[in-house]
Each structure stands twice: as C-alpha cells, then as structure tokens.
Coordinates of C-alpha atoms and ligand atoms in Angstrom, one line a residue:
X722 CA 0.0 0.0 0.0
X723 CA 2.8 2.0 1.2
X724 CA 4.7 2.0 -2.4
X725 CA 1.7 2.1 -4.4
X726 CA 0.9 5.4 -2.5
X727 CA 4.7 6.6 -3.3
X728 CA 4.5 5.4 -6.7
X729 CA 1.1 7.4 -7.0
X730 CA 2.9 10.7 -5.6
X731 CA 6.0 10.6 -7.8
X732 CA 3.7 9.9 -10.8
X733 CA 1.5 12.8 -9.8
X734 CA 4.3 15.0 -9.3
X735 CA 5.7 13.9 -13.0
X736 CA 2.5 14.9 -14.4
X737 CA 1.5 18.2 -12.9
X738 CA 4.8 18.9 -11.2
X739 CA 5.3 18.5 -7.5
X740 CA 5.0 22.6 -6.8
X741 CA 1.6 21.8 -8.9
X742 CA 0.4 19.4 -6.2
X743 CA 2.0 21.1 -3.5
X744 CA -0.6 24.0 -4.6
X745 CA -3.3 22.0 -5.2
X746 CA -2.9 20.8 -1.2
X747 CA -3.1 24.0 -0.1
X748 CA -6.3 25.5 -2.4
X749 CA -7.8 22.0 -0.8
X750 CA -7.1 22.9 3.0
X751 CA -8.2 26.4 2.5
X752 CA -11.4 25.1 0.6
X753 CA -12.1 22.5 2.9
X754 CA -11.7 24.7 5.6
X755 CA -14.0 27.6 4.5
X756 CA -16.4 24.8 4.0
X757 CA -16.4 23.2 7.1
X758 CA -16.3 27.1 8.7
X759 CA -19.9 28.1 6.7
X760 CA -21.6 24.7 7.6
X761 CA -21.1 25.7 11.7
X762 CA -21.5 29.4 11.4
X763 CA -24.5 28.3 9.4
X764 CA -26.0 26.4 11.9
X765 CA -25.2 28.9 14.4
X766 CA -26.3 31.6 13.0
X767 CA -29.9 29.9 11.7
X768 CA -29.9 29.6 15.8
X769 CA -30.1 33.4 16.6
X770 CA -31.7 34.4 13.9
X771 CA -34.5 32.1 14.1
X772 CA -34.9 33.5 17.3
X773 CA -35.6 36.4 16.3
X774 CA -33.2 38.3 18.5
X775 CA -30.2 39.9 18.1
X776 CA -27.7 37.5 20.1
X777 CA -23.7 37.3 20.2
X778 CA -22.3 33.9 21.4
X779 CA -19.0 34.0 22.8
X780 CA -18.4 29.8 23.6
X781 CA -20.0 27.4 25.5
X782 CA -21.1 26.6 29.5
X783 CA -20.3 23.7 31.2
X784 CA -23.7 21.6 29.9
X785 CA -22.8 22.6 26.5
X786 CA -25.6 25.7 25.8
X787 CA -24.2 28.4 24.0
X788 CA -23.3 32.2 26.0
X789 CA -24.7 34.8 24.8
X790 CA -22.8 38.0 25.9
X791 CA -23.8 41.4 26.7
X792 CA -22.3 44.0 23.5
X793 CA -20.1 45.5 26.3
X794 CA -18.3 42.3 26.8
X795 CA -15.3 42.4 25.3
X796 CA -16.1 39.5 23.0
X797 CA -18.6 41.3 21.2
X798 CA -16.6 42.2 17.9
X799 CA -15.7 38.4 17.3
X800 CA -18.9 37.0 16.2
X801 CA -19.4 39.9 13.3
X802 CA -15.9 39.5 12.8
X803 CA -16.2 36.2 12.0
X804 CA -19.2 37.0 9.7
X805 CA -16.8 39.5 7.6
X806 CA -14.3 37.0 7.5
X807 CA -16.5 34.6 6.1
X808 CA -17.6 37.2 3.5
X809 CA -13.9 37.6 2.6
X810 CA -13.4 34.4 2.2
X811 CA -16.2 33.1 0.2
X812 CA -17.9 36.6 -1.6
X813 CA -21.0 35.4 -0.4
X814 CA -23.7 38.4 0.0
X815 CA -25.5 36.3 2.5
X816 CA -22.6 36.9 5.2
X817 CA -22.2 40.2 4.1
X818 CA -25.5 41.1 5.2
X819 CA -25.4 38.8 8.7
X820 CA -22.3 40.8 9.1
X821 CA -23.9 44.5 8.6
X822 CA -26.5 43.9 10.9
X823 CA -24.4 41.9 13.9
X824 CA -22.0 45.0 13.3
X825 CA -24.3 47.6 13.9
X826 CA -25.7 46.4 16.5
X827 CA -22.6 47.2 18.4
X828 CA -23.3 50.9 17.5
X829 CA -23.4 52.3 20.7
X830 CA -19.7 50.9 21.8
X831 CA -17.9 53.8 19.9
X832 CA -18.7 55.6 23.6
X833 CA -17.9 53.2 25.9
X834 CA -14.9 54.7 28.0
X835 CA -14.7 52.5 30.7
X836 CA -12.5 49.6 29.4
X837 CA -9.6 49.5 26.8
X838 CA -11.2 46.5 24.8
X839 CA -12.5 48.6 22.0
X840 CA -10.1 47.8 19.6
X841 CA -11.2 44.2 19.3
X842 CA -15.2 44.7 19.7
X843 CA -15.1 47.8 17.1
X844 CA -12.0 46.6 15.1
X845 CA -13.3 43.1 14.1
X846 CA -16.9 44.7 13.6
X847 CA -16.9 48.1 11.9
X848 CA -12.6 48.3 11.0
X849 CA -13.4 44.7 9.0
X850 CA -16.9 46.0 7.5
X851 CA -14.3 49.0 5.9
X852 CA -11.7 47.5 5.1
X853 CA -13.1 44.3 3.7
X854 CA -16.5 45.9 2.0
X855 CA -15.4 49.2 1.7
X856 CA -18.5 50.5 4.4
X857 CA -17.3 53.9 4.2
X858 CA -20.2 54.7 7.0
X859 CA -18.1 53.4 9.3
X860 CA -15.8 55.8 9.1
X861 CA -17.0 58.2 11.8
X862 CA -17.4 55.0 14.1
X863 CA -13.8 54.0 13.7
X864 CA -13.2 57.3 14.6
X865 CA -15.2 58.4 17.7
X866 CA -14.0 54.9 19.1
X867 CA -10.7 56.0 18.9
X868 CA -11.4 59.2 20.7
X869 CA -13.1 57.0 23.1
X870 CA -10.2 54.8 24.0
X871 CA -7.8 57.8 23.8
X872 CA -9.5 58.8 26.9
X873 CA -7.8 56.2 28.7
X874 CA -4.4 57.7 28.0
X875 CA -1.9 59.2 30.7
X876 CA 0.1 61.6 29.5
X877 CA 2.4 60.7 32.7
X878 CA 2.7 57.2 32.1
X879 CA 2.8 57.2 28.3
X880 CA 0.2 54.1 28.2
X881 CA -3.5 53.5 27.8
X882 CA -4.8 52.2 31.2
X883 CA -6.3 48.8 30.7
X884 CA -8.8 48.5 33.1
X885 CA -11.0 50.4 36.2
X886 CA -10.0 49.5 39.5
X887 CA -12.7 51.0 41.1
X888 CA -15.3 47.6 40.7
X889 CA -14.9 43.9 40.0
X890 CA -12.0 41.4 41.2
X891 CA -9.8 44.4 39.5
X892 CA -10.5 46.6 42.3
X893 CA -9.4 44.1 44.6
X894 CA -5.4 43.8 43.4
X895 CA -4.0 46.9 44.6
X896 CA -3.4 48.0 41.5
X897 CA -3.5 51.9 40.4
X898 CA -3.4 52.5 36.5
X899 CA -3.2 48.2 35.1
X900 CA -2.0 47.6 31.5
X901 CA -2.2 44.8 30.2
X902 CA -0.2 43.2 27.0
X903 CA -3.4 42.5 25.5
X904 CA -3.8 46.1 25.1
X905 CA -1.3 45.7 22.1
X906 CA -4.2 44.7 20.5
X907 CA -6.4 48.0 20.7
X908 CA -3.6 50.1 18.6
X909 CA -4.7 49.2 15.0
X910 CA -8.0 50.8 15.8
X911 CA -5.6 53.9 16.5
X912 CA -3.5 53.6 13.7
X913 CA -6.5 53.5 11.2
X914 CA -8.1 56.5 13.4
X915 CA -5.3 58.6 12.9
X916 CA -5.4 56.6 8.4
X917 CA -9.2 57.9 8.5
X918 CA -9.1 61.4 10.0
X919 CA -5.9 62.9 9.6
X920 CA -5.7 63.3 13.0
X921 CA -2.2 62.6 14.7
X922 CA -3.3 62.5 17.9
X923 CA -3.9 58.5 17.9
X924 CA -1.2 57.6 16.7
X925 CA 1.2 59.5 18.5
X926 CA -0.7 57.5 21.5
X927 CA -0.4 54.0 20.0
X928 CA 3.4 55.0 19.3
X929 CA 3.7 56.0 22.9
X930 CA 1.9 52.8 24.4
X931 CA 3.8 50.8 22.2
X932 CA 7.2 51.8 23.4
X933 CA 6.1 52.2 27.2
X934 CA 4.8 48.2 26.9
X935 CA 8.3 47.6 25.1
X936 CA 10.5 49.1 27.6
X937 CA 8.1 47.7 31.0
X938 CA 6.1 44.7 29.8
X939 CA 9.2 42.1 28.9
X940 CA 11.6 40.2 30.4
X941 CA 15.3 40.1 29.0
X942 CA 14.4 36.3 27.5
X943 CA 11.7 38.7 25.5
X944 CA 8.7 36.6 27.4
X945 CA 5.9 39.1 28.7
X946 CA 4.5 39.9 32.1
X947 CA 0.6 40.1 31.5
X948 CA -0.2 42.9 34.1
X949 CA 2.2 46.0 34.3
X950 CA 0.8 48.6 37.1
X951 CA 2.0 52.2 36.8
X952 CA 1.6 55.6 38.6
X953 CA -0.6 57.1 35.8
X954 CA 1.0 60.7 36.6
X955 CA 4.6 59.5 37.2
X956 CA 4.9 56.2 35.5
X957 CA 7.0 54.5 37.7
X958 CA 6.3 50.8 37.9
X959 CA 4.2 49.6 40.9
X960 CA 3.4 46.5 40.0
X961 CA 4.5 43.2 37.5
X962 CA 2.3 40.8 37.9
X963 CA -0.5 38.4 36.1
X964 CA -4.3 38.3 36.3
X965 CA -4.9 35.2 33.7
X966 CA -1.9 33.6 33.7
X967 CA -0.2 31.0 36.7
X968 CA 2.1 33.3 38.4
X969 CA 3.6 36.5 38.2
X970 CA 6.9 35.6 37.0
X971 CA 5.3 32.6 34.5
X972 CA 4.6 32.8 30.5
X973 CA 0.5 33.1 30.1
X974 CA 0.8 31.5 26.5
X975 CA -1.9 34.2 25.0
X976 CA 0.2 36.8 26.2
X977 CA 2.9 36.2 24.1
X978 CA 0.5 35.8 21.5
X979 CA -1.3 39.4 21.9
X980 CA 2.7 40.9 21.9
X981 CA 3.3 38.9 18.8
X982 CA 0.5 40.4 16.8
X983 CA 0.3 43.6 18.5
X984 CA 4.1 44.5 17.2
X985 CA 3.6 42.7 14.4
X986 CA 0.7 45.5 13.5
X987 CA 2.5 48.1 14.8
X988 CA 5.3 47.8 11.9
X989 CA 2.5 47.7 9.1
X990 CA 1.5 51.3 10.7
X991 CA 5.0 53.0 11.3
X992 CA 7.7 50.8 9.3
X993 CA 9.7 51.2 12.6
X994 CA 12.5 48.7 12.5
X995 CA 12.0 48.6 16.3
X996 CA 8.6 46.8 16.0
X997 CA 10.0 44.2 14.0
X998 CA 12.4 43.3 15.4
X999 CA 10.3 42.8 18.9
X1000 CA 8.2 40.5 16.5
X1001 CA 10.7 38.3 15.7
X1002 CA 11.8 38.7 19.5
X1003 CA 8.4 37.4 20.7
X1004 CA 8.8 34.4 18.1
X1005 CA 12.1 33.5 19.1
X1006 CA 10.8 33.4 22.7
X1007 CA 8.0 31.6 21.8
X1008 CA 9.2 28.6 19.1
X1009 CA 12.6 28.5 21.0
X1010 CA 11.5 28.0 24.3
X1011 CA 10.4 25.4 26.6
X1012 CA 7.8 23.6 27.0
X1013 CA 5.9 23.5 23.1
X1014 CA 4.3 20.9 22.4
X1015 CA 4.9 19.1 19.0
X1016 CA 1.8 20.3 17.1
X1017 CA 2.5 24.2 18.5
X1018 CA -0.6 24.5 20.3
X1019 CA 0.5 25.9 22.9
X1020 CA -0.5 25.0 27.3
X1021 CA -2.2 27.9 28.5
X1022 CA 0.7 28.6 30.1
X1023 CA 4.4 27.8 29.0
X1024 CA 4.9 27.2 33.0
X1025 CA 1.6 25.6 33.8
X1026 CA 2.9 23.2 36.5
X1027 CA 1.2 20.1 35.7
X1028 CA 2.1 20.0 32.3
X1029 CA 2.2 17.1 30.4
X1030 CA -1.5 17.2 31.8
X1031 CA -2.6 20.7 31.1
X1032 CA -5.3 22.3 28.9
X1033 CA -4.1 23.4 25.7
X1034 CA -5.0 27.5 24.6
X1035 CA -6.0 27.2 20.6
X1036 CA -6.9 30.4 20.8
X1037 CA -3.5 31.4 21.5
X1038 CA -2.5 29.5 18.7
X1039 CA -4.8 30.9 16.0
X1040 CA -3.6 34.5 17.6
X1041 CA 0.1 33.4 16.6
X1042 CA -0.8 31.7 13.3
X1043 CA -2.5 35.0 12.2
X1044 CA -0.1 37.2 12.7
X1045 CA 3.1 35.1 11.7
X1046 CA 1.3 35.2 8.4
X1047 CA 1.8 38.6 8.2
X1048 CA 5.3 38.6 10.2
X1049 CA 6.4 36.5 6.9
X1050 CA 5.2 39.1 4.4
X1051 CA 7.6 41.8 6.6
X1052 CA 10.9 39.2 6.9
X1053 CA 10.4 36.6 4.4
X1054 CA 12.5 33.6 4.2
X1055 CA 12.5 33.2 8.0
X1056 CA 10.3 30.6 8.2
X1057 CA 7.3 32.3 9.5
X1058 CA 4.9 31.0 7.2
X1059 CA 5.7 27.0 7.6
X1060 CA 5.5 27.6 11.3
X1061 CA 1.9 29.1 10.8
X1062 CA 1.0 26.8 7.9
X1063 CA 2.2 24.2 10.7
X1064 CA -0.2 25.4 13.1
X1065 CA -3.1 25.9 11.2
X1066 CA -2.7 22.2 10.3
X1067 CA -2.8 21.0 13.8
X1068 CA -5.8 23.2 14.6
X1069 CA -7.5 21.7 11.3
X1070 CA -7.1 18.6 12.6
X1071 CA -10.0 16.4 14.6
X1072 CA -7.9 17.0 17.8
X1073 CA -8.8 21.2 17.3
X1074 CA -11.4 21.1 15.0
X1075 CA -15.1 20.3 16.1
X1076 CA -17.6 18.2 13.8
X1077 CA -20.1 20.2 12.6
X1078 CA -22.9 20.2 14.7
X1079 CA -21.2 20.1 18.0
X1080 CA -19.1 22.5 20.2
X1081 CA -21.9 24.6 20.2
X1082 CA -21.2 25.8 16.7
X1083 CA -18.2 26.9 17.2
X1084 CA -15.3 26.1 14.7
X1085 CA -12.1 25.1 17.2
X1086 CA -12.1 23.5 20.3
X1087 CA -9.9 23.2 23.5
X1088 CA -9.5 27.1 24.4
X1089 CA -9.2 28.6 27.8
X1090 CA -10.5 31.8 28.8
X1091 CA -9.0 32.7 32.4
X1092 CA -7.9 29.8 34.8
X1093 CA -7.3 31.7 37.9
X1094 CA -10.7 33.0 37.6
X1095 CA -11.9 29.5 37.0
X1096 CA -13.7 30.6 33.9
X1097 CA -13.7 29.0 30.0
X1098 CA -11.7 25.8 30.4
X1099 CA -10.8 23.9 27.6
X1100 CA -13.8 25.4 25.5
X1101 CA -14.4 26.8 22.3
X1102 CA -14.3 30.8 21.9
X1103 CA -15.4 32.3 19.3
X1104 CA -11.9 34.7 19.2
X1105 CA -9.9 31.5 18.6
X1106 CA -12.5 31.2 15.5
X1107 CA -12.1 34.5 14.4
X1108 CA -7.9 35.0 14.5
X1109 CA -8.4 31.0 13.0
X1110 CA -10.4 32.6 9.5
X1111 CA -8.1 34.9 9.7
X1112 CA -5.2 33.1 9.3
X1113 CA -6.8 31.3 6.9
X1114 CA -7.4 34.3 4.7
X1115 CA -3.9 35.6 4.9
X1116 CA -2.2 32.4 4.4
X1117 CA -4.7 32.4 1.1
X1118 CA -3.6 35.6 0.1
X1119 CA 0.0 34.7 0.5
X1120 CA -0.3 31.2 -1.4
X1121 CA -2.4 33.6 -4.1
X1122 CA 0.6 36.5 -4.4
X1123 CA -2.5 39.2 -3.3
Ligands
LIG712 N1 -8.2 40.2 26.6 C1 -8.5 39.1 27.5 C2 -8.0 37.8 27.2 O1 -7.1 37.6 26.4 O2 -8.4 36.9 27.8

C-alpha cells in the first residue's frame, strides 16, 4: 500500500509537477476549511436568527448551551468578525448582510470609555466591514471609538490604562493605573483613526503605548508579564504581575500571542525597525522556548505546572498563526509562514477542530479563557475562531501572491 501510495505521488508529481500538487494541497485545505467554517457558522447563525433576536455567542457553558454576551463584553466584535471573515473568504452576499447587521448592533460601543477592549469589539466589527466591503459609513465610528479609548491615556505614564479599578475582582489587586499586553491589541484601531481622520493624535498614542509596553512589559528572555501597574502621573512601575496567567513571573501562553500580533501590527502602521524586530523577539521566545508541544498549540501557560496534563489555549494558537502570516510578508525567508501553515494544520485537525454540529457551533475547540478566575476551560471561543479565518485568509492571500 505503502509503495503504491509513493508510486502514485512521484507519478503525480511527474505529471503536474510537485510545486503543482504542492498548490493544489493548499487551495484543498483552505477550501475544505472555509467549508467546514460556513456549515457551523450556518448552523449557528440559523440559531439566533430564528430567534428572532439579536444574540452574540462567545463559547459554550459547562452543559454545552451556547453564552450569549452582553455588546459591552469584550467578545462582542468576534462573532461579526467572524461574519466579515467569512464574507472575505467566500464573496458570499449572505454573510455580508449577517455581518452589517451583527456590526451595527454594536453601535453604541464607539462611547464606551470605561475599558480598553475597544479595539477588538469595534476593530473586528466596523474596522473589517471598511476594510473588507469598503462601508465607508463606518468611518465616523472608527473614529469616535478611537477618541473614546484615547480617553484612557496618561500623558504621565505614556500608556492607555487597561482596566477600572474601582469595581470587579480588578478593584481588589491593589493596582493603580493596570496595562495589560493584550492592550497591544487596541492600537490598529488607532493607527487607522489617525489613516481615517488625519488626526495625529492616535497615533502618537499607539506609538507612545507601544514603546512604554516595550521598555516595561518584557523580560530580558523577550517573554511578557501580563499585568504592568503604573503611577498614571509619574509612571513608575508599581506593580508586574499576572491576572490570567499562573504566576507573576510565569509565561501566560496568549500573552505572548497578543505581543506577537500587536508589534507585528504596529510595523505595518509605522515601518519602525523597532517593532520588528520585537516581533521576531516574541517568536524566538516563543518557538525557541520550553515547554511547546509538538503540534504548536501551545498550554495555557508555557509554566503551567502540571504540564504534560494541562489544557491546551487554541486560541492562542490561532492568535500566533495570524499574525506570523503577516510577520512572513515583513521578513520573508524566516520561516514564519511554515510555522503558521504548521499550526493551522494541527488546529485543522480532529484534535482542534469540532464536527459540525457540535461544540456549540463553534469552529475550534480546547481554548481557555482565564484559569485563575476558574472561567472557559478547555472550551471553544469564538476569538480563537475568528484569528483561525483569519489566518486562513492571509495564508490564502499569501499562497495567491494578493
Ligand atoms: N483580553 C482578554 C484575554 O485575552 O483573555
């Protein structure tokens, strides 16, 4: 079986070329991907909209029923995200439209003030609906969401403060002006402010926060602390610490994720050498360090202490897979892109990927949301879906040459 499988191959590869059936494997994973992404979306999105209501599922409870979340969770951009995605990807009208209206629901979050996630819920709704179906009526919401999180600047610190500590377990740490490397994530949506309105103002912040996180957040091995507390008028260092991760000094794998991606899109915005090279930093941490498993999805935390026996973070993973995509198209030849494609084949696989029809709908399994909080263990998210069709659509438009 073995040889007649080889002699297949080689006979293939004399007919159409092996770089000819090297492409044709990857056309059929991205295919056969999109495919199996439509059929669940599809069946969770006949869900809601049977209902009538306009819901936003996040992942799954502990008896399997699908959470819906509040639009001021921070969550709430995935899920329209995902819809735009899936227009990208297959120029279908239909999620065009799902995506418009699951979009604008989230309206009113270009005011919300009183948390730093903006950048996802309003960057993966309206930033996608603009960039990906040119909704030029978005514009104004991009924008006023900026202004929005650029109230959470401090001048004296040089960062955008992550979170309140006046309410929630938050207020309970001691903590006076909390940044969090996840915040990486919010400066695209300042970037494209600054793109959209000629105003400078945003991205002389995301510049600022950028640096700040690069001079406080890492450790010389490059790893990042998750939590970095600063006197917002002096910005002295209080506090370096973790909230989601296992211990202060320990690697909370989606950490290093968010800083991967988060410099990776500060280069596209400045061409700063600086950002890059923090990039490929973060990956050398990462793919050099200790405790990876073989298939690259990575333990929720690279310390977890019980690891063989841990739960694994796909979302994470999709984060890293994403942006190494575009890593490759700033440092080719380095390898980026076989490390991603590597990863996006083990989160393919039926050890990451849900049949369709179960996991609540949801593409990828075995995600965790925050283990010291005791919340979303080994369950699907629908942010590990949404960096997952990402990936998916920039590894297509690198395979394409778009
Ligand atoms: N931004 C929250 C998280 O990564 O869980």
């Amino acid at each position: 079986m073995k040889t007649t499988l080889t002699t297949l191959g080689l006979s293939l590869c004399l007919l159409v070329g092996c770089s000819g059936q090297k492409k044709q494997a990857e056309t059929n994973f991205i295919q056969e991907n999109i495919d199996n992404a439509v059929a669940q979306e599809t069946l969770q999105t006949d869900i809601i909209e049977k209902s009538g209501k306009i819901l936003n599922p996040r992942t799954i409870d502990k008896d399997g029923n699908i959470v819906y979340i509040p639009i001021d969770d921070w969550c709430s951009g995935f899920y329209p995200g995902n819809m735009w995605l899936t227009y990208e990807l297959t120029g279908d009208q239909k999620w065009k439209a799902l995506a418009e209206k699951y979009t604008e629901d989230l309206d009113s979050i270009q005011y919300l003030t009183w948390h730093h996630d903006v950048g996802f819920m309003i960057g993966c709704s309206y930033l996608n609906g603009y960039r990906l179906a040119n909704k030029t009526e978005y514009k104004p919401v991009i924008i006023q969401t900026a202004k929005s999180l650029s109230t959470r600047f401090r001048p004296g610190a040089g960062v955008i403060q992550s979170w309140n500590t006046d309410r929630g377990w938050q207020s309970q740490r001691g903590w006076s002006c909390p940044v969090i490397i996840d915040n990486m994530m919010n400066l695209e949506l300042l970037f494209e402010a600054t793109r959209l309105s000629g105003d400078s103002t945003f991205y002389n912040i995301a510049v600022s926060h950028a640096n700040t996180t690069m001079k406080n957040h890492f450790r010389p091995d490059y790893s990042s602390y998750h939590v970095i507390d600063y006197n917002p008028e002096t910005g002295e260092v209080l506090h370096k610490q973790t909230a989601q991760g296992y211990a202060d000094e320990s690697d909370w794998a989606r950490g290093q994720a968010w800083a991967l991606y988060g410099y990776t899109t500060c280069y596209r915005y400045t061409h700063d050498q600086k950002y890059l090279d923090q990039a490929e930093k973060v990956y050398n941490f990462i793919f050099n360090g200790k405790n990876l498993p073989e298939d690259l999805i990575p333990y929720w935390d690279y310390d977890a202490p019980n690891i063989p026996n841990e739960p694994r973070d796909a979302s994470a993973a999709a984060c890293t897979a994403s942006a190494l995509y575009e890593l490759e198209t700033y440092a080719p030849g380095k390898g980026y892109k076989a490390t991603a494609d590597k990863i996006m084949e083990s989160l393919a696989s039926p050890a990451y990927r849900a049949e369709v029809g179960t996991n609540g709908n949801f593409i990828l399994m075995h995600s965790v949301g925050s283990i010291p909080h005791g919340a979303e263990i080994d369950v699907p998210l629908n942010y590990a879906d949404y960096y997952f069709l990402e990936g998916l659509m920039r590894k297509r438009d690198l395979e394409s040459g778009k």
